[in-house]
XYZ file of N, CA and C in Angstrom:
564
model
N -95.588 -53.756 121.587
C -95.499 -52.454 122.140
C -95.812 -52.411 123.371
N -95.091 -51.972 124.280
C -95.458 -51.758 125.602
C -96.365 -50.465 125.981
N -97.248 -50.605 126.906
C -98.095 -49.412 127.078
C -97.457 -48.711 128.339
N -97.806 -47.391 128.496
C -97.366 -46.683 129.628
C -98.271 -45.570 130.097
N -98.695 -45.334 131.205
C -99.219 -44.162 131.755
C -98.355 -43.218 132.417
N -98.302 -42.052 131.951
C -97.567 -40.966 132.518
C -98.271 -40.000 133.406
N -98.300 -40.056 134.494
C -99.042 -38.973 135.324
C -98.168 -37.884 135.594
N -98.829 -36.582 135.514
C -98.049 -35.428 135.777
C -97.280 -35.169 134.190
N -97.965 -35.468 133.221
C -97.322 -35.535 131.954
C -97.163 -34.032 131.322
N -97.791 -32.985 132.028
C -97.683 -31.663 131.627
C -96.584 -31.028 132.223
N -96.065 -31.736 133.344
C -95.034 -30.985 134.225
C -93.684 -31.240 133.639
N -92.796 -30.842 134.330
C -91.319 -30.699 133.873
C -90.795 -32.158 133.346
N -90.712 -32.970 134.624
C -90.178 -34.363 134.548
C -91.149 -35.050 133.541
N -92.370 -35.136 133.782
C -93.356 -35.922 132.918
C -93.379 -35.550 131.324
N -93.358 -34.315 131.009
C -93.217 -33.857 129.591
C -91.961 -34.486 128.917
N -90.818 -34.351 129.732
C -89.714 -34.885 129.138
C -89.768 -36.336 128.962
N -90.285 -37.070 129.916
C -90.547 -38.451 129.835
C -91.384 -39.066 128.731
N -92.447 -38.348 128.528
C -93.435 -38.611 127.412
C -92.538 -38.582 125.989
N -91.617 -37.369 125.793
C -90.992 -37.549 124.694
C -90.051 -38.525 124.637
N -89.481 -39.169 125.539
C -88.501 -40.263 125.355
C -88.950 -41.714 125.239
N -90.267 -41.786 125.623
C -90.989 -43.024 125.667
C -91.421 -43.414 124.261
N -90.568 -43.312 123.261
C -90.757 -43.675 121.943
C -91.299 -44.974 121.554
N -90.720 -45.989 122.157
C -91.092 -47.400 121.969
C -92.238 -47.701 122.826
N -93.231 -47.061 123.345
C -94.119 -47.157 124.103
C -95.373 -46.633 123.614
N -96.551 -47.111 123.903
C -97.937 -46.596 123.513
C -98.214 -45.808 124.845
N -98.137 -44.300 124.926
C -98.131 -43.707 126.035
C -99.701 -42.953 126.123
N -100.095 -43.167 127.429
C -101.318 -42.203 127.813
C -100.663 -41.365 128.692
N -101.261 -40.041 128.538
C -101.025 -38.975 129.590
C -102.083 -38.765 130.456
N -101.805 -38.543 131.668
C -102.858 -38.252 132.791
C -102.394 -36.788 133.189
N -103.301 -35.818 132.940
C -103.079 -34.498 133.524
C -103.671 -34.225 134.802
N -103.522 -33.151 135.400
C -104.068 -32.853 136.827
C -105.571 -32.828 136.710
N -106.075 -32.312 135.519
C -107.480 -32.117 135.590
C -108.277 -33.395 134.878
N -107.491 -34.359 134.491
C -108.120 -35.595 133.990
C -108.910 -36.355 135.101
N -110.019 -36.940 134.823
C -110.427 -37.826 135.774
C -109.857 -39.184 135.602
N -109.713 -39.880 136.827
C -109.038 -41.148 136.864
C -110.072 -42.385 136.257
N -109.625 -42.914 135.227
C -110.409 -43.997 134.550
C -109.551 -45.227 134.746
N -109.978 -46.228 135.501
C -108.992 -47.405 135.578
C -108.814 -48.071 134.150
N -107.702 -48.616 133.825
C -107.348 -49.224 132.795
C -105.916 -49.969 133.039
N -105.697 -50.966 132.359
C -104.352 -51.622 132.496
C -103.350 -51.120 131.675
N -101.988 -51.025 132.243
C -100.970 -50.511 131.339
C -99.806 -51.430 131.896
N -98.875 -51.590 131.002
C -97.509 -52.383 131.294
C -96.836 -51.414 132.423
N -96.666 -50.366 132.060
C -95.809 -49.425 132.944
C -96.735 -48.180 133.438
N -96.429 -47.826 134.789
C -96.979 -46.461 135.200
C -95.878 -45.766 135.876
N -95.661 -44.547 134.990
C -94.644 -43.558 135.672
C -95.573 -42.488 136.403
N -95.308 -42.550 137.723
C -96.130 -41.537 138.549
C -95.400 -40.240 138.893
N -95.407 -39.307 137.958
C -94.532 -38.055 138.174
C -95.432 -36.921 138.607
N -96.679 -37.179 138.955
C -97.588 -35.915 139.254
C -97.413 -35.811 140.865
N -97.511 -34.600 141.131
C -97.312 -34.201 142.490
C -97.182 -32.611 142.482
N -97.359 -32.197 143.681
C -96.974 -30.566 143.995
C -95.714 -30.411 144.475
N -94.899 -29.278 144.160
C -93.699 -29.138 144.736
C -93.666 -28.401 145.902
N -92.508 -27.930 146.324
C -92.521 -27.112 147.783
C -92.666 -25.694 147.432
N -93.925 -25.227 147.097
C -94.200 -23.899 146.858
C -94.457 -23.100 148.103
N -94.142 -21.951 148.522
C -94.489 -21.409 149.939
C -95.945 -21.117 150.075
N -96.599 -20.918 148.980
C -98.175 -20.695 149.224
C -98.987 -21.927 149.400
N -98.416 -23.042 149.373
C -99.205 -24.354 149.323
C -99.288 -24.848 150.975
N -100.548 -25.230 151.162
C -100.910 -25.750 152.580
C -100.486 -27.047 152.806
N -100.206 -27.388 153.907
C -99.979 -29.041 154.101
C -101.184 -29.903 153.404
N -102.351 -29.450 153.720
C -103.563 -30.190 153.002
C -103.319 -30.343 151.547
N -103.057 -29.178 150.816
C -102.820 -29.326 149.435
C -101.799 -30.266 149.100
N -100.638 -30.315 149.784
C -99.387 -31.014 149.337
C -100.104 -32.508 149.645
N -100.536 -32.704 150.891
C -101.214 -34.141 151.048
C -101.981 -34.646 150.037
N -102.916 -33.827 149.522
C -104.002 -34.246 148.577
C -103.163 -34.684 147.280
N -102.289 -33.915 146.703
C -101.653 -33.985 145.630
C -100.485 -35.222 145.717
N -99.846 -35.199 146.793
C -98.687 -36.049 146.822
C -99.091 -37.339 147.436
N -100.030 -37.643 148.430
C -100.322 -38.827 148.965
C -101.546 -39.434 148.514
N -102.625 -38.621 148.681
C -103.988 -39.202 148.143
C -104.067 -39.533 146.514
N -103.405 -38.605 145.884
C -103.403 -38.996 144.434
C -102.591 -40.326 144.095
N -101.332 -40.398 144.922
C -100.758 -41.626 144.623
C -101.503 -42.861 144.879
N -102.250 -42.708 146.055
C -103.017 -43.843 146.560
C -103.953 -44.062 145.458
N -104.590 -43.085 144.917
C -105.732 -43.311 143.826
C -105.188 -43.815 142.654
N -104.139 -43.551 142.274
C -103.356 -43.957 141.064
C -103.090 -45.396 141.322
N -102.347 -45.770 142.267
C -101.850 -47.246 142.624
C -103.022 -48.047 142.648
N -104.061 -47.564 143.362
C -105.222 -48.641 143.674
C -106.084 -48.707 142.340
N -106.313 -47.789 141.516
C -107.136 -47.872 140.274
C -106.367 -48.313 139.103
N -104.965 -48.219 138.801
C -104.300 -48.771 137.906
C -103.227 -49.700 138.180
N -103.449 -51.080 137.917
C -102.704 -52.010 138.280
C -101.707 -52.267 137.181
N -100.409 -52.021 137.339
C -99.442 -52.105 136.078
C -99.094 -53.573 135.974
N -99.097 -53.998 134.643
C -98.734 -55.485 134.386
C -97.240 -55.713 134.590
N -96.282 -54.622 134.563
C -94.883 -54.795 134.721
C -94.473 -54.224 135.995
N -94.539 -52.738 136.027
C -94.063 -51.799 137.184
C -94.701 -50.528 137.386
N -94.715 -50.278 138.536
C -95.169 -48.847 138.863
C -93.939 -48.193 139.521
N -93.433 -47.001 138.727
C -92.331 -46.223 139.090
C -92.997 -44.851 139.680
N -92.560 -44.750 140.977
C -92.730 -43.598 141.637
C -91.670 -42.630 141.636
N -91.957 -41.449 141.349
C -90.916 -40.485 141.144
C -90.794 -39.682 142.552
N -89.857 -39.902 143.284
C -89.802 -39.535 144.603
C -88.751 -38.336 144.715
N -88.578 -37.874 146.016
C -87.792 -36.833 146.354
C -86.341 -37.309 146.977
N -85.287 -36.805 146.878
C -84.232 -37.154 147.799
C -83.996 -36.211 148.996
N -84.989 -35.271 149.129
C -84.924 -34.357 150.129
C -85.084 -34.996 151.567
N -84.642 -34.683 152.467
C -84.820 -35.236 153.953
C -86.256 -35.193 154.236
N -86.767 -36.315 154.830
C -88.357 -36.452 154.851
C -88.876 -35.272 155.912
N -88.087 -34.712 156.732
C -88.492 -33.739 157.788
C -88.028 -32.359 157.421
N -87.586 -32.277 156.133
C -87.062 -30.958 155.818
C -88.393 -29.855 155.486
N -89.358 -30.329 154.936
C -90.624 -29.445 154.879
C -91.632 -30.390 154.459
N -92.842 -29.709 154.475
C -94.126 -30.492 154.085
C -94.176 -31.246 152.835
N -93.578 -30.713 151.954
C -93.301 -31.412 150.557
C -92.639 -32.733 150.545
N -91.447 -32.623 151.180
C -90.562 -33.900 151.387
C -91.314 -34.723 152.397
N -92.140 -34.313 153.401
C -92.767 -35.175 154.254
C -93.922 -36.055 153.499
N -94.584 -35.358 152.635
C -95.728 -36.002 152.102
C -95.261 -36.842 150.825
N -94.040 -36.519 150.249
C -93.680 -37.403 149.194
C -93.106 -38.611 149.956
N -92.435 -38.525 151.094
C -91.805 -39.646 151.705
C -93.072 -40.608 152.155
N -94.196 -40.030 152.731
C -95.392 -40.666 153.217
C -95.990 -41.401 151.826
N -95.996 -40.897 150.730
C -96.556 -41.529 149.579
C -95.568 -42.624 148.924
N -94.109 -42.420 149.110
C -93.241 -43.315 148.829
C -93.438 -44.608 149.816
N -93.602 -44.505 151.097
C -94.027 -45.523 152.149
C -95.315 -46.428 151.678
N -96.072 -45.523 151.236
C -97.300 -46.501 150.836
C -97.162 -47.191 149.387
N -96.512 -46.496 148.633
C -96.302 -47.340 147.393
C -95.415 -48.728 147.567
N -94.329 -48.579 148.592
C -93.720 -49.758 148.836
C -94.477 -50.882 149.728
N -95.199 -50.400 150.494
C -96.152 -51.262 151.384
C -97.200 -52.001 150.356
N -97.829 -50.965 149.725
C -99.058 -51.616 148.809
C -98.482 -52.567 147.703
N -97.430 -52.107 147.182
C -96.841 -53.036 146.269
C -96.505 -54.444 146.787
N -95.797 -54.447 147.959
C -95.539 -55.627 148.668
C -96.590 -56.530 149.161
N -97.829 -55.885 149.552
C -98.994 -56.625 150.039
C -99.772 -57.073 148.890
N -99.679 -56.235 147.815
C -100.445 -56.857 146.512
C -99.605 -57.509 145.302
N -98.464 -57.864 145.623
C -97.711 -58.542 144.651
C -97.599 -57.669 143.392
N -97.408 -56.436 143.617
C -97.166 -55.385 142.454
C -95.751 -55.001 142.438
N -95.022 -55.155 141.231
C -93.614 -54.665 141.202
C -93.726 -53.068 141.166
N -93.059 -52.569 142.196
C -92.937 -51.246 142.504
C -91.436 -50.682 142.446
N -91.265 -49.560 142.252
C -89.838 -48.858 142.402
C -90.094 -47.426 142.665
N -89.418 -46.926 143.636
C -89.452 -45.599 144.143
C -88.079 -44.993 143.673
N -88.015 -43.958 142.928
C -86.895 -43.536 142.193
C -86.605 -42.000 142.933
N -85.625 -41.915 143.910
C -85.359 -40.590 144.383
C -84.520 -39.749 143.359
N -85.103 -38.664 142.929
C -84.347 -37.873 142.086
C -83.372 -36.889 142.732
N -82.256 -36.492 142.086
C -81.721 -35.361 142.900
C -82.236 -34.014 142.146
N -81.784 -32.828 142.384
C -82.197 -31.649 141.945
C -82.287 -31.664 140.438
N -83.390 -31.466 139.870
C -83.707 -31.570 138.266
C -83.379 -30.320 137.677
N -82.479 -30.519 136.791
C -82.103 -29.170 135.899
C -82.193 -29.425 134.516
N -82.017 -28.423 133.630
C -81.986 -28.485 132.286
C -80.769 -29.458 131.777
N -79.638 -29.328 132.729
C -78.466 -29.944 132.485
C -78.565 -31.524 132.626
N -79.400 -32.016 133.405
C -79.447 -33.403 133.826
C -80.911 -34.128 133.710
N -81.929 -33.347 133.138
C -83.178 -33.871 132.703
C -83.210 -34.920 131.863
N -82.480 -34.817 130.873
C -82.427 -35.867 129.884
C -81.851 -37.247 130.263
N -80.818 -37.057 131.042
C -80.244 -38.295 131.642
C -81.093 -39.027 132.703
N -81.835 -38.229 133.525
C -82.554 -38.605 134.439
C -83.686 -39.432 133.968
N -84.387 -38.762 132.954
C -85.492 -39.588 132.206
C -85.038 -40.850 131.463
N -83.836 -40.837 130.859
C -83.345 -42.164 130.330
C -83.112 -43.200 131.368
N -82.620 -42.735 132.707
C -82.371 -43.485 133.761
C -83.747 -44.136 134.236
N -84.839 -43.331 134.184
C -85.951 -43.758 134.754
C -86.703 -44.789 133.742
N -86.409 -44.608 132.581
C -86.820 -45.668 131.639
C -86.134 -46.968 131.621
N -84.807 -46.766 131.767
C -83.962 -48.053 132.024
C -84.261 -48.758 133.196
N -84.562 -48.150 134.266
C -84.978 -48.672 135.843
C -86.267 -49.538 135.332
N -87.098 -48.848 134.621
C -88.395 -49.498 134.547
C -88.290 -50.895 134.001
N -87.262 -51.042 133.008
C -87.165 -52.193 132.343
C -86.366 -53.467 132.918
N -85.652 -52.946 134.219
C -84.856 -53.983 134.868
C -85.724 -54.687 135.700
N -85.141 -55.810 136.292
C -85.777 -56.795 137.518
C -85.794 -56.084 138.841
N -85.269 -55.195 138.923
C -85.271 -54.452 140.152
C -86.773 -54.088 140.628
N -87.181 -54.460 141.677
C -88.547 -54.196 142.241
C -88.549 -54.117 143.681
N -89.645 -53.256 144.118
C -89.899 -53.151 145.759
C -88.589 -52.697 146.347
N -88.077 -51.527 145.676
C -86.876 -51.009 146.105
C -86.823 -49.313 146.053
N -86.139 -48.691 146.826
C -85.846 -47.418 146.664
C -84.475 -47.152 145.895
N -84.549 -46.401 144.843
C -83.382 -46.157 144.074
C -82.979 -44.633 144.299
N -81.972 -44.408 144.664
C -81.265 -42.839 144.624
C -80.611 -42.571 143.521
N -81.004 -41.746 142.680
C -80.173 -41.175 141.579
C -79.306 -39.957 142.137
N -78.049 -40.124 141.767
C -77.239 -38.990 142.108
C -76.648 -38.576 140.686
N -76.599 -37.191 140.532
C -76.011 -36.863 139.436
C -74.949 -35.776 139.782
N -73.787 -36.132 139.129
C -72.672 -35.189 139.372
C -72.065 -34.875 137.890
N -71.274 -33.957 137.762
C -70.430 -33.586 136.717
C -68.933 -34.057 136.979
N -68.513 -35.306 136.840
C -67.288 -35.687 137.171
C -66.349 -35.990 135.993
N -65.050 -36.082 136.566
C -64.222 -36.329 135.570
C -64.016 -37.918 135.537
N -63.420 -38.409 134.409
C -63.147 -39.783 134.156
C -62.598 -40.471 135.475
N -61.470 -39.858 135.936
C -60.529 -40.407 136.801
C -61.403 -40.569 138.315
N -62.216 -39.523 138.451
C -63.156 -39.562 139.838
C -64.321 -40.708 139.574
N -64.700 -40.887 138.419
C -65.707 -41.806 138.158
C -65.160 -43.277 138.457
N -63.790 -43.324 137.845
C -63.155 -44.734 137.999
C -62.884 -45.127 139.637
N -62.409 -44.000 140.279
C -62.131 -44.210 141.620
C -63.399 -44.365 142.609
N -64.490 -43.666 142.220
C -65.738 -43.868 142.742
C -66.357 -45.309 142.485
N -66.217 -45.824 141.291
C -66.529 -47.200 140.927
C -65.828 -48.170 141.661
N -64.637 -47.997 141.815
C -63.741 -49.019 142.645
C -64.226 -49.087 144.000
N -64.580 -47.812 144.569
C -64.984 -47.766 146.039
C -66.332 -48.429 146.255
N -67.128 -48.122 145.357
C -68.546 -48.764 145.440
C -68.441 -50.279 145.299
N -67.668 -50.742 144.246
C -67.382 -52.207 144.147
C -66.862 -52.838 145.500
N -65.831 -52.160 145.951
C -65.404 -52.745 147.330
C -66.491 -52.744 148.338
N -67.400 -51.718 148.547
C -68.351 -51.467 149.503
C -69.550 -52.480 149.292
N -69.891 -52.776 148.226
C -70.894 -53.616 147.743
C -70.502 -55.097 148.063
N -69.363 -55.295 147.676
C -68.830 -56.801 147.987
C -68.702 -57.076 149.386
N -68.650 -55.877 150.290
C -68.451 -56.121 151.830
C -70.000 -56.281 152.489
N -71.019 -56.030 151.681
C -72.330 -56.168 152.032
C -72.693 -55.090 153.120
N -71.805 -53.899 152.701
C -72.226 -52.674 153.683
C -73.325 -51.783 153.232
N -73.542 -51.888 151.869
C -74.686 -50.987 151.307
C -75.853 -51.854 151.243
N -76.991 -51.530 151.722
C -78.220 -52.252 151.538
C -78.945 -51.800 150.451
N -79.013 -50.634 150.072
C -79.728 -50.125 149.059
C -78.830 -49.963 147.761
N -79.692 -49.898 146.718
C -78.911 -49.724 145.427
C -78.710 -48.215 145.241
N -77.414 -47.977 144.688
C -76.916 -46.588 144.241
C -76.630 -46.475 143.039
N -77.170 -45.516 142.189
C -76.975 -45.408 140.761
C -76.385 -44.190 140.515
N -75.350 -44.100 139.942
C -74.511 -42.674 139.575
C -74.666 -42.485 138.252
N -75.352 -41.291 138.000
C -75.537 -40.879 136.717
C -74.391 -39.816 136.510
N -73.814 -39.875 135.536
C -72.717 -38.818 135.103
C -72.521 -38.348 133.734
N -72.152 -37.100 133.585
C -71.858 -36.579 132.454
C -70.346 -36.200 132.434
N -69.539 -36.601 131.334
C -68.271 -36.403 131.548
C -68.011 -35.234 130.466
């Protein structure tokens, strides 16, 4: 049985993730817990502060950047470190800026220290797509994909549109015009 650390496990995404990690021995790390180094197979870093109006840049920086650095340095995953990122434009607001900053650190640190890392940029998370997003996070953790940014896109599409989109992506991927990986999660 694999072990997994889930940070932000009392938050919306983290709590749903913990429920789905049925085949894992899960350790939850809440915002008030002390960081105690330990080896885990997988680390799902869901912790962070979102873009509330009352938060200062310093508060966002501490929660989104400094916490990410602490987690990655103190916990060395045996398999993969999965960083839950944002798909917001990095200059849109302080939240997006700090999440992007943390993402860049994760990719750099992973590459420099031979740690398999994955940054997964999520779409807007809602009650309609949370279960699918969580399942995608778990599936991505199990893949050989590493040191990449993955952009999850969630649409409610018809079968015909999914087929056409798949053909278009296949054509573009075979022409080497897409450098990053695109995953389309859909509900029909």
